[in-house]
Amino acid sequence: GLAGIALYLARDLGPRGIRVNVVIPGPLSTPAALGESGFSALAERWKAEAPLGWDSDDPTSAAQAVCFFLSDWSRGITGEELHVDGGHHAVGAPGLMAAGD
């Protein structure tokens, strides 16, 4: 839903010089997430299946992506989704990445 809203906002606010982008991180160990049943299993599965691995306890890569979007380095980018999830989005549905692939 947010990605769709970002597209409309990017289109409508771009002429005012306002950029709108979305960072989509992998699971992060926030107080809200830790209160969800099944979060630990999701985090472990993500860590195992993401091609670059994933550490749910380290928000650094997601925070750095946000800093990138806030910087002048991204001044020509709007209406984009940036997956910061260790490459998990590239794998697809759980279990598609076989061991050794």
Short mmCIF file of N, CA and C in Angstrom, two decimals:
data_model
loop_
_atom_site.label_atom_id
_atom_site.label_comp_id
_atom_site.label_asym_id
_atom_site.label_seq_id
_atom_site.Cartn_x
_atom_site.Cartn_y
_atom_site.Cartn_z
N GLY A 1 0.79 -1.18 0.00
CA GLY A 1 0.00 0.00 0.00
C GLY A 1 0.85 1.27 0.00
N LEU A 2 1.90 1.29 0.83
CA LEU A 2 2.73 2.48 0.89
C LEU A 2 3.44 2.74 -0.43
N ALA A 3 3.84 1.67 -1.12
CA ALA A 3 4.54 1.84 -2.39
C ALA A 3 3.63 2.53 -3.41
N GLY A 4 2.35 2.16 -3.43
CA GLY A 4 1.40 2.79 -4.34
C GLY A 4 1.19 4.25 -4.00
N ILE A 5 1.06 4.53 -2.73
CA ILE A 5 0.89 5.92 -2.29
C ILE A 5 2.13 6.73 -2.65
N ALA A 6 3.32 6.12 -2.50
CA ALA A 6 4.56 6.82 -2.82
C ALA A 6 4.59 7.22 -4.30
N LEU A 7 4.08 6.37 -5.17
CA LEU A 7 4.06 6.71 -6.60
C LEU A 7 3.21 7.95 -6.86
N TYR A 8 2.02 7.97 -6.29
CA TYR A 8 1.14 9.12 -6.48
C TYR A 8 1.75 10.39 -5.88
N LEU A 9 2.31 10.26 -4.68
CA LEU A 9 2.92 11.42 -4.04
C LEU A 9 4.13 11.91 -4.83
N ALA A 10 4.93 10.98 -5.35
CA ALA A 10 6.10 11.36 -6.15
C ALA A 10 5.65 12.15 -7.38
N ARG A 11 4.60 11.68 -8.02
CA ARG A 11 4.08 12.36 -9.21
C ARG A 11 3.55 13.74 -8.87
N ASP A 12 2.78 13.82 -7.80
CA ASP A 12 2.11 15.07 -7.47
C ASP A 12 3.01 16.08 -6.77
N LEU A 13 4.00 15.61 -6.02
CA LEU A 13 4.86 16.52 -5.27
C LEU A 13 6.19 16.82 -5.96
N GLY A 14 6.52 16.03 -6.96
CA GLY A 14 7.76 16.24 -7.70
C GLY A 14 7.91 17.66 -8.25
N PRO A 15 6.86 18.22 -8.85
CA PRO A 15 6.99 19.58 -9.36
C PRO A 15 7.34 20.62 -8.29
N ARG A 16 7.11 20.27 -7.04
CA ARG A 16 7.48 21.16 -5.93
C ARG A 16 8.88 20.86 -5.39
N GLY A 17 9.57 19.93 -6.04
CA GLY A 17 10.91 19.57 -5.60
C GLY A 17 10.93 18.58 -4.46
N ILE A 18 9.80 17.92 -4.19
CA ILE A 18 9.69 16.97 -3.09
C ILE A 18 9.80 15.55 -3.65
N ARG A 19 10.77 14.80 -3.12
CA ARG A 19 10.96 13.42 -3.53
C ARG A 19 10.27 12.49 -2.53
N VAL A 20 9.70 11.40 -3.04
CA VAL A 20 9.03 10.42 -2.19
C VAL A 20 9.52 9.03 -2.58
N ASN A 21 10.16 8.35 -1.65
CA ASN A 21 10.66 7.00 -1.89
C ASN A 21 10.32 6.13 -0.68
N VAL A 22 10.41 4.81 -0.87
CA VAL A 22 10.06 3.86 0.18
C VAL A 22 11.23 2.91 0.41
N VAL A 23 11.63 2.74 1.66
CA VAL A 23 12.62 1.74 2.04
C VAL A 23 11.87 0.56 2.64
N ILE A 24 12.13 -0.62 2.09
CA ILE A 24 11.45 -1.83 2.54
C ILE A 24 12.50 -2.76 3.15
N PRO A 25 12.64 -2.71 4.48
CA PRO A 25 13.66 -3.54 5.12
C PRO A 25 13.16 -4.96 5.38
N GLY A 26 14.12 -5.83 5.63
CA GLY A 26 13.77 -7.15 6.12
C GLY A 26 13.29 -7.00 7.56
N PRO A 27 12.94 -8.11 8.20
CA PRO A 27 12.44 -8.02 9.57
C PRO A 27 13.48 -7.44 10.52
N LEU A 28 13.05 -6.49 11.32
CA LEU A 28 13.93 -5.86 12.31
C LEU A 28 13.36 -6.07 13.71
N SER A 29 14.23 -6.33 14.64
CA SER A 29 13.85 -6.61 16.02
C SER A 29 13.48 -5.32 16.75
N THR A 30 12.29 -4.83 16.47
CA THR A 30 11.78 -3.65 17.17
C THR A 30 10.89 -4.14 18.31
N PRO A 31 10.58 -3.29 19.27
CA PRO A 31 9.68 -3.71 20.34
C PRO A 31 8.34 -4.23 19.80
N ALA A 32 7.82 -3.59 18.77
CA ALA A 32 6.54 -4.05 18.21
C ALA A 32 6.69 -5.42 17.56
N ALA A 33 7.77 -5.61 16.79
CA ALA A 33 7.97 -6.89 16.11
C ALA A 33 8.18 -8.02 17.11
N LEU A 34 8.94 -7.75 18.16
CA LEU A 34 9.22 -8.78 19.15
C LEU A 34 7.97 -9.22 19.89
N GLY A 35 6.94 -8.39 19.89
CA GLY A 35 5.68 -8.74 20.52
C GLY A 35 4.79 -9.62 19.65
N GLU A 36 5.17 -9.80 18.40
CA GLU A 36 4.38 -10.62 17.47
C GLU A 36 4.77 -12.09 17.59
N SER A 37 3.78 -12.95 17.68
CA SER A 37 4.09 -14.38 17.71
C SER A 37 4.63 -14.78 16.34
N GLY A 38 5.64 -15.59 16.34
CA GLY A 38 6.23 -16.05 15.09
C GLY A 38 7.34 -15.16 14.54
N PHE A 39 7.62 -14.03 15.21
CA PHE A 39 8.67 -13.15 14.69
C PHE A 39 10.02 -13.84 14.66
N SER A 40 10.35 -14.55 15.72
CA SER A 40 11.66 -15.22 15.79
C SER A 40 11.82 -16.21 14.65
N ALA A 41 10.79 -16.96 14.35
CA ALA A 41 10.85 -17.94 13.26
C ALA A 41 11.02 -17.23 11.92
N LEU A 42 10.31 -16.12 11.72
CA LEU A 42 10.44 -15.34 10.50
C LEU A 42 11.86 -14.81 10.36
N ALA A 43 12.40 -14.25 11.41
CA ALA A 43 13.75 -13.69 11.39
C ALA A 43 14.79 -14.77 11.07
N GLU A 44 14.65 -15.93 11.66
CA GLU A 44 15.59 -17.02 11.40
C GLU A 44 15.49 -17.52 9.96
N ARG A 45 14.26 -17.65 9.47
CA ARG A 45 14.07 -18.09 8.08
C ARG A 45 14.68 -17.06 7.13
N TRP A 46 14.45 -15.77 7.40
CA TRP A 46 14.98 -14.70 6.56
C TRP A 46 16.51 -14.77 6.53
N LYS A 47 17.11 -14.95 7.70
CA LYS A 47 18.56 -15.04 7.81
C LYS A 47 19.10 -16.19 6.96
N ALA A 48 18.41 -17.30 6.96
CA ALA A 48 18.85 -18.48 6.22
C ALA A 48 18.62 -18.35 4.72
N GLU A 49 17.55 -17.66 4.31
CA GLU A 49 17.18 -17.63 2.90
C GLU A 49 17.70 -16.42 2.13
N ALA A 50 18.02 -15.33 2.80
CA ALA A 50 18.50 -14.14 2.11
C ALA A 50 19.90 -14.40 1.57
N PRO A 51 20.14 -14.17 0.28
CA PRO A 51 21.45 -14.44 -0.31
C PRO A 51 22.62 -13.77 0.41
N LEU A 52 22.41 -12.57 0.94
CA LEU A 52 23.47 -11.88 1.68
C LEU A 52 23.37 -12.12 3.18
N GLY A 53 22.40 -12.92 3.59
CA GLY A 53 22.13 -13.09 5.00
C GLY A 53 21.37 -11.89 5.53
N TRP A 54 20.91 -11.98 6.75
CA TRP A 54 20.16 -10.87 7.36
C TRP A 54 20.27 -10.97 8.86
N ASP A 55 20.57 -9.84 9.49
CA ASP A 55 20.65 -9.76 10.95
C ASP A 55 19.52 -8.86 11.43
N SER A 56 18.49 -9.45 11.97
CA SER A 56 17.32 -8.69 12.42
C SER A 56 17.63 -7.76 13.58
N ASP A 57 18.76 -7.98 14.24
CA ASP A 57 19.14 -7.13 15.37
C ASP A 57 19.95 -5.91 14.94
N ASP A 58 20.28 -5.80 13.65
CA ASP A 58 21.11 -4.69 13.17
C ASP A 58 20.35 -3.85 12.14
N PRO A 59 19.85 -2.69 12.54
CA PRO A 59 19.09 -1.84 11.62
C PRO A 59 19.98 -0.94 10.75
N THR A 60 21.29 -1.13 10.81
CA THR A 60 22.22 -0.21 10.14
C THR A 60 21.97 -0.09 8.65
N SER A 61 21.82 -1.21 7.94
CA SER A 61 21.68 -1.13 6.48
C SER A 61 20.39 -0.41 6.10
N ALA A 62 19.31 -0.63 6.84
CA ALA A 62 18.06 0.09 6.54
C ALA A 62 18.22 1.58 6.84
N ALA A 63 18.87 1.91 7.94
CA ALA A 63 19.09 3.31 8.30
C ALA A 63 19.98 4.00 7.27
N GLN A 64 20.98 3.31 6.77
CA GLN A 64 21.85 3.90 5.77
C GLN A 64 21.10 4.14 4.46
N ALA A 65 20.17 3.26 4.12
CA ALA A 65 19.36 3.46 2.91
C ALA A 65 18.50 4.71 3.06
N VAL A 66 17.93 4.91 4.23
CA VAL A 66 17.14 6.12 4.49
C VAL A 66 18.03 7.35 4.36
N CYS A 67 19.22 7.28 4.92
CA CYS A 67 20.17 8.41 4.82
C CYS A 67 20.52 8.70 3.37
N PHE A 68 20.67 7.65 2.56
CA PHE A 68 20.93 7.83 1.13
C PHE A 68 19.79 8.62 0.49
N PHE A 69 18.56 8.21 0.75
CA PHE A 69 17.42 8.90 0.15
C PHE A 69 17.31 10.34 0.63
N LEU A 70 17.76 10.62 1.83
CA LEU A 70 17.72 11.99 2.35
C LEU A 70 18.87 12.84 1.84
N SER A 71 19.87 12.21 1.23
CA SER A 71 21.04 12.93 0.77
C SER A 71 20.86 13.44 -0.66
N ASP A 72 21.77 14.33 -1.06
CA ASP A 72 21.78 14.82 -2.44
C ASP A 72 22.17 13.74 -3.43
N TRP A 73 22.76 12.65 -2.96
CA TRP A 73 23.15 11.56 -3.86
C TRP A 73 21.94 10.95 -4.55
N SER A 74 20.77 11.12 -3.99
CA SER A 74 19.56 10.54 -4.58
C SER A 74 18.65 11.61 -5.16
N ARG A 75 19.19 12.78 -5.46
CA ARG A 75 18.35 13.91 -5.87
C ARG A 75 17.56 13.65 -7.14
N GLY A 76 17.96 12.70 -7.96
CA GLY A 76 17.21 12.40 -9.18
C GLY A 76 16.30 11.19 -9.03
N ILE A 77 16.06 10.75 -7.81
CA ILE A 77 15.28 9.53 -7.58
C ILE A 77 14.00 9.88 -6.83
N THR A 78 12.88 9.46 -7.38
CA THR A 78 11.60 9.61 -6.69
C THR A 78 10.65 8.51 -7.16
N GLY A 79 9.73 8.14 -6.30
CA GLY A 79 8.76 7.10 -6.64
C GLY A 79 9.33 5.70 -6.64
N GLU A 80 10.42 5.48 -5.93
CA GLU A 80 11.08 4.18 -5.95
C GLU A 80 10.91 3.42 -4.64
N GLU A 81 11.02 2.11 -4.76
CA GLU A 81 11.06 1.20 -3.61
C GLU A 81 12.46 0.63 -3.53
N LEU A 82 13.07 0.70 -2.37
CA LEU A 82 14.40 0.12 -2.17
C LEU A 82 14.29 -0.99 -1.14
N HIS A 83 14.48 -2.21 -1.61
CA HIS A 83 14.46 -3.38 -0.72
C HIS A 83 15.83 -3.49 -0.04
N VAL A 84 15.83 -3.41 1.26
CA VAL A 84 17.05 -3.57 2.05
C VAL A 84 16.79 -4.79 2.94
N ASP A 85 17.01 -5.96 2.35
CA ASP A 85 16.59 -7.20 3.01
C ASP A 85 17.54 -8.36 2.77
N GLY A 86 18.80 -8.04 2.45
CA GLY A 86 19.76 -9.10 2.20
C GLY A 86 19.52 -9.85 0.90
N GLY A 87 18.66 -9.31 0.04
CA GLY A 87 18.35 -9.96 -1.23
C GLY A 87 17.18 -10.94 -1.15
N HIS A 88 16.52 -10.99 -0.01
CA HIS A 88 15.43 -11.95 0.17
C HIS A 88 14.32 -11.76 -0.87
N HIS A 89 14.05 -10.52 -1.24
CA HIS A 89 12.99 -10.26 -2.24
C HIS A 89 13.32 -10.90 -3.58
N ALA A 90 14.60 -11.11 -3.88
CA ALA A 90 15.00 -11.70 -5.14
C ALA A 90 14.79 -13.21 -5.17
N VAL A 91 14.68 -13.80 -4.00
CA VAL A 91 14.52 -15.25 -3.89
C VAL A 91 13.09 -15.68 -4.16
N GLY A 92 12.14 -14.86 -3.75
CA GLY A 92 10.73 -15.21 -3.94
C GLY A 92 10.16 -15.91 -2.73
N ALA A 93 9.25 -16.82 -2.99
CA ALA A 93 8.56 -17.53 -1.93
C ALA A 93 9.51 -18.38 -1.10
N PRO A 94 9.21 -18.60 0.17
CA PRO A 94 10.07 -19.40 1.03
C PRO A 94 10.37 -20.77 0.42
N GLY A 95 11.62 -21.18 0.58
CA GLY A 95 12.01 -22.50 0.14
C GLY A 95 12.44 -22.59 -1.31
N LEU A 96 12.40 -21.50 -2.08
CA LEU A 96 12.79 -21.57 -3.48
C LEU A 96 14.30 -21.63 -3.67
N MET A 97 15.02 -21.16 -2.67
CA MET A 97 16.48 -21.16 -2.78
C MET A 97 17.01 -22.44 -2.15
N ALA A 98 17.48 -23.35 -2.99
CA ALA A 98 17.99 -24.61 -2.48
C ALA A 98 19.39 -24.44 -1.93
N ALA A 99 19.76 -25.28 -1.00
CA ALA A 99 21.11 -25.21 -0.41
C ALA A 99 22.14 -25.42 -1.51
N GLY A 100 23.16 -24.58 -1.51
CA GLY A 100 24.21 -24.70 -2.48
C GLY A 100 23.98 -23.92 -3.75
N ASP A 101 22.79 -23.31 -3.91
CA ASP A 101 22.51 -22.52 -5.12
C ASP A 101 23.27 -21.22 -5.10
#
